[in-house]
PDB file of N, CA and C in Angstrom:
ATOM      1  N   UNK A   1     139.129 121.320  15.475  1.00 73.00           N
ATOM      2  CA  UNK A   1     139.143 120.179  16.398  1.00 73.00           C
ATOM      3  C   UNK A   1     138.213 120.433  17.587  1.00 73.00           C
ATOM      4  N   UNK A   2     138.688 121.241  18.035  1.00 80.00           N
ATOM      5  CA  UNK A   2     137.207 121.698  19.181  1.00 80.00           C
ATOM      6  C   UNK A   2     136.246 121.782  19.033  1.00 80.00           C
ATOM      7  N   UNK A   3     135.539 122.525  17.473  1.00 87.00           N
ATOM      8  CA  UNK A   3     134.555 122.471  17.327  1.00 87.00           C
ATOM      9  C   UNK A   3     134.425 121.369  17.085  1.00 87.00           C
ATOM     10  N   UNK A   4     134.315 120.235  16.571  1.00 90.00           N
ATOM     11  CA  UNK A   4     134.051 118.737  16.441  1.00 90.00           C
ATOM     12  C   UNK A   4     133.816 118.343  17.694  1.00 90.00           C
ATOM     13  N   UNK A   5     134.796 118.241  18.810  1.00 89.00           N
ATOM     14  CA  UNK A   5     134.293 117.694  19.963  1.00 89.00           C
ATOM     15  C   UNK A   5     133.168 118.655  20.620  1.00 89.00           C
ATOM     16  N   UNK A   6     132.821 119.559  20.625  1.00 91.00           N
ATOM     17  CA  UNK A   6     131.717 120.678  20.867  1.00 91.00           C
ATOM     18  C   UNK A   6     130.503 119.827  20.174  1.00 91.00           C
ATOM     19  N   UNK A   7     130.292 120.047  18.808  1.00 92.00           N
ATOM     20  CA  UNK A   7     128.734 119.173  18.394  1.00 92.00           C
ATOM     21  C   UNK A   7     128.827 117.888  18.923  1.00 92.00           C
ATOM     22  N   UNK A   8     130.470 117.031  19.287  1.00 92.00           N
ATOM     23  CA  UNK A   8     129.814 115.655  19.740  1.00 92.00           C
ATOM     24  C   UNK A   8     129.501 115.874  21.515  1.00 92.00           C
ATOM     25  N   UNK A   9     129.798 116.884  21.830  1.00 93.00           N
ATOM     26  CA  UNK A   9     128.875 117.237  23.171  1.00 93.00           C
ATOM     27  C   UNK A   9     127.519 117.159  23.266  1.00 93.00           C
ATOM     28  N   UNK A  10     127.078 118.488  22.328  1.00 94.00           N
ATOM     29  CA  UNK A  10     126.000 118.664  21.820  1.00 94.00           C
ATOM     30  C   UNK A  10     125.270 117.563  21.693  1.00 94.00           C
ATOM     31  N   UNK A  11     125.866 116.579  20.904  1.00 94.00           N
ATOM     32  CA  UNK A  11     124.601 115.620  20.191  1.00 94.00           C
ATOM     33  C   UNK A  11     124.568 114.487  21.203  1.00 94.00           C
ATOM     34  N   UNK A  12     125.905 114.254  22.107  1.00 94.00           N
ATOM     35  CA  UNK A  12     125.446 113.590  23.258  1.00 94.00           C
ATOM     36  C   UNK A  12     124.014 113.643  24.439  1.00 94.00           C
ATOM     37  N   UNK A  13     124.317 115.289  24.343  1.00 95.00           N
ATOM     38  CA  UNK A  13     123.624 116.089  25.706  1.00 95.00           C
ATOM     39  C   UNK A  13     121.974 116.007  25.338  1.00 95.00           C
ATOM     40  N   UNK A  14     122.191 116.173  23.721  1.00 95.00           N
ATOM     41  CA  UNK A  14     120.278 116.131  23.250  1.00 95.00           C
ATOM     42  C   UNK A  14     120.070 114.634  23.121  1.00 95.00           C
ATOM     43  N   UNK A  15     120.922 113.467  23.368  1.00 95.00           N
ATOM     44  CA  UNK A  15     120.080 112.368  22.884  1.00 95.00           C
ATOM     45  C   UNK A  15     120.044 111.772  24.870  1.00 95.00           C
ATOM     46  N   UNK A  16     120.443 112.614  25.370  1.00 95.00           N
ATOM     47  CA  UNK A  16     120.468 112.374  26.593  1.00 95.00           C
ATOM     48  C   UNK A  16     118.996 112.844  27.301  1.00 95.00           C
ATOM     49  N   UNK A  17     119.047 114.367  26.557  1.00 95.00           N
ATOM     50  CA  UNK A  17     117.388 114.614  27.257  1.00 95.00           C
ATOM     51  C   UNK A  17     116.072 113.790  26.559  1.00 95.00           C
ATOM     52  N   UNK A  18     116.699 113.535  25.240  1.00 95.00           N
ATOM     53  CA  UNK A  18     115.508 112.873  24.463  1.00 95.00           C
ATOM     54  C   UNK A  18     115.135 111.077  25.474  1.00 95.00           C
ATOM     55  N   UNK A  19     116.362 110.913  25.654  1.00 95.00           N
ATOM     56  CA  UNK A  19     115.901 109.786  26.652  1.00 95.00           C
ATOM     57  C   UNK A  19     114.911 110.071  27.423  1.00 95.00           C
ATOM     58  N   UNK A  20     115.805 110.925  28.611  1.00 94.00           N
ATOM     59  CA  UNK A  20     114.729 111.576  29.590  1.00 94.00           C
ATOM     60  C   UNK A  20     113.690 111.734  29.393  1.00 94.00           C
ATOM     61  N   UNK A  21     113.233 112.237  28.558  1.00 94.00           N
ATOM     62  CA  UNK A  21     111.593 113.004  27.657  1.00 94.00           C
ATOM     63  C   UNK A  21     110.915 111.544  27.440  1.00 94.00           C
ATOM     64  N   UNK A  22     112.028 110.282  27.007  1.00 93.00           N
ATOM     65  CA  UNK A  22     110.921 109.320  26.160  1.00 93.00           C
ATOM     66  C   UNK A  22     110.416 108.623  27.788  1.00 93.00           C
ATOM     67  N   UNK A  23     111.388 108.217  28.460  1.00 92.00           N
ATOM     68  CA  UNK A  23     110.923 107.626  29.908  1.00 92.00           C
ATOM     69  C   UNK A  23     110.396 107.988  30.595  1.00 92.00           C
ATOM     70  N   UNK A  24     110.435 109.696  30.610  1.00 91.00           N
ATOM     71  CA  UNK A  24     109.290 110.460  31.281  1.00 91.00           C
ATOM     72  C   UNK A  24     107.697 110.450  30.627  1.00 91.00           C
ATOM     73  N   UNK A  25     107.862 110.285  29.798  1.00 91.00           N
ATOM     74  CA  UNK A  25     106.293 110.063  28.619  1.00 91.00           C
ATOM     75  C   UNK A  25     106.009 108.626  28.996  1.00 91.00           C
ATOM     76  N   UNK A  26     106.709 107.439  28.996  1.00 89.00           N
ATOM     77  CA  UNK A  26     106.093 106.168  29.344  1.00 89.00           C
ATOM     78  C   UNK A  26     105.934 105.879  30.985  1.00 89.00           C
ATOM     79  N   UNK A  27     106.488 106.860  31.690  1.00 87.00           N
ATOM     80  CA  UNK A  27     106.076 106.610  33.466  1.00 87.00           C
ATOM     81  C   UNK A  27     104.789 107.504  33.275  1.00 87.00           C
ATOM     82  N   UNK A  28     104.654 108.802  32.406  1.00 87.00           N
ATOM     83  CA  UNK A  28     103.261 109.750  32.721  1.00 87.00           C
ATOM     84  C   UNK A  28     102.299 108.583  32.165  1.00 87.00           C
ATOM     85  N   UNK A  29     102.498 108.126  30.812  1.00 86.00           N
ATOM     86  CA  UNK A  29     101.497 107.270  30.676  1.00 86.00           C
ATOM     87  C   UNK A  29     101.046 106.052  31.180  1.00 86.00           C
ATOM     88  N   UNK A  30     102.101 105.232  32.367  1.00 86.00           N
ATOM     89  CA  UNK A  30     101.965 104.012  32.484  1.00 86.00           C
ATOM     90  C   UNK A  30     100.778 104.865  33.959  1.00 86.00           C
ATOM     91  N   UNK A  31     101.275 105.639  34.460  1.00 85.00           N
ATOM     92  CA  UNK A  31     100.339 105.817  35.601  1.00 85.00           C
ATOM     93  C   UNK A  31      98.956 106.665  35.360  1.00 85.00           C
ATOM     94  N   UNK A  32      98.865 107.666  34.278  1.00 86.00           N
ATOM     95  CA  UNK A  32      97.535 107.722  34.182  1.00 86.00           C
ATOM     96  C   UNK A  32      96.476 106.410  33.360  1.00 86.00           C
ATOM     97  N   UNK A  33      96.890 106.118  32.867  1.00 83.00           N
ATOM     98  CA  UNK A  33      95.881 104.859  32.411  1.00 83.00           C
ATOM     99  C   UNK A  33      95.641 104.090  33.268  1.00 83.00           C
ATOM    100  N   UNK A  34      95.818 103.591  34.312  1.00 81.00           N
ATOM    101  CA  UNK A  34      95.466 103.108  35.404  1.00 81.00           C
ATOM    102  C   UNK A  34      94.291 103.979  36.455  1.00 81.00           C
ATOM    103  N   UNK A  35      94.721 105.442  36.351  1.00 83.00           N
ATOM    104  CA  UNK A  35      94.028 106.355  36.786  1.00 83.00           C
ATOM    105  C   UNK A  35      92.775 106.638  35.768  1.00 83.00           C
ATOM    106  N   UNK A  36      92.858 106.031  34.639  1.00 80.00           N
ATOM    107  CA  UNK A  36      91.595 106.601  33.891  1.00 80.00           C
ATOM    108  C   UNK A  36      90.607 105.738  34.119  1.00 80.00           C
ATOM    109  N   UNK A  37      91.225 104.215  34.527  1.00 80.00           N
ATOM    110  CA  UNK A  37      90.611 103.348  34.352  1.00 80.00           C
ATOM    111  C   UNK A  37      89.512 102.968  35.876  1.00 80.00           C
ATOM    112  N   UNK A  38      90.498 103.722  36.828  1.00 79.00           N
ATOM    113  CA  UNK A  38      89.529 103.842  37.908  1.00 79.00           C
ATOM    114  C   UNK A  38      88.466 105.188  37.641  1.00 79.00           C
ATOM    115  N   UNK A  39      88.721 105.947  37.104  1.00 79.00           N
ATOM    116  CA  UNK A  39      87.986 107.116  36.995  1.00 79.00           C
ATOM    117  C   UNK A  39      86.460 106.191  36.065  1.00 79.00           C
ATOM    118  N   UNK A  40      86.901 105.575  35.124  1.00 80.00           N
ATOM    119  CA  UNK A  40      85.999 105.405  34.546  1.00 80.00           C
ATOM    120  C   UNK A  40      85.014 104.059  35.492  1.00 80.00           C
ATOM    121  N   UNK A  41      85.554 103.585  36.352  1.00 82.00           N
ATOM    122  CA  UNK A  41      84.567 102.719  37.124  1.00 82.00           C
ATOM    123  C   UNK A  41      83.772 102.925  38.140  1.00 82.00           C
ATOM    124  N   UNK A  42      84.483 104.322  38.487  1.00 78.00           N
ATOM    125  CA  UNK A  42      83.879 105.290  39.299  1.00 78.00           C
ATOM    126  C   UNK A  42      82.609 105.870  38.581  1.00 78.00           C
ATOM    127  N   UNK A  43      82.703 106.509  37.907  1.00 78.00           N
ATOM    128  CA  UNK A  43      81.733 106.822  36.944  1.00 78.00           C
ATOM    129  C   UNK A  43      80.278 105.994  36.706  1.00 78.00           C
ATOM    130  N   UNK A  44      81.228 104.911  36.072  1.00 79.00           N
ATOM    131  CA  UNK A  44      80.278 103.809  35.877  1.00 79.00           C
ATOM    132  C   UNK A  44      79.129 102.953  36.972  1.00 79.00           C
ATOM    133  N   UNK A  45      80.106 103.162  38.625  1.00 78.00           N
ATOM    134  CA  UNK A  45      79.250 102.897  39.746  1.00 78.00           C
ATOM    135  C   UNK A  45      78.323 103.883  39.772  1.00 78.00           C
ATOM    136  N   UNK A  46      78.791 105.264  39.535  1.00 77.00           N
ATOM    137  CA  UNK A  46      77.621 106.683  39.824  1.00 77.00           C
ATOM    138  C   UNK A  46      76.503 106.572  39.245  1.00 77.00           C
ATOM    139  N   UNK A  47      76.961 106.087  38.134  1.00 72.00           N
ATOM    140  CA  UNK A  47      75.922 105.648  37.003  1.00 72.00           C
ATOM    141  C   UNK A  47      74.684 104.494  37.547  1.00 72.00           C
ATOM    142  N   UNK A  48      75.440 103.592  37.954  1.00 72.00           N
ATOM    143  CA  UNK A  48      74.481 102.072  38.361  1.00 72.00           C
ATOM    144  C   UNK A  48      73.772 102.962  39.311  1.00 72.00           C
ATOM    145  N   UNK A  49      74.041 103.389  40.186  1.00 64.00           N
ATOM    146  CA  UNK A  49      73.652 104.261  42.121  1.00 64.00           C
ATOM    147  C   UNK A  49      72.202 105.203  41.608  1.00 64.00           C
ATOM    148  N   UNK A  50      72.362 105.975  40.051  1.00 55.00           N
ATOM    149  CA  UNK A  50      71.584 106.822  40.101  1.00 55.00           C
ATOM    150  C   UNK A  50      70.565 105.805  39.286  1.00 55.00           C
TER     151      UNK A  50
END
């Protein structure tokens, strides 16, 4: 009996970080693509300048 409630700990606790992990991957990506996108216009002005 314990062990049963033990893996349903377990499998709580990992679908808990897997959240974490997936929302942390779509905030890293929602803010660098915005950042690439200035990087790349930056670029692209250096480019026109030279």
């Amino acid at each position: 009996m314990l062990n049963k409630i033990f893996y349903n700990y377990l499998f709580f606790i990992s679908i808990a970080i897997l959240e974490v992990l997936y929302i942390n991957s779509i905030y890293i990506v929602v803010l660098t693509i915005p950042q690439l996108h200035i990087y790349n216009s930056i670029s692209k002005n250096q480019l026109k300048i030279i």
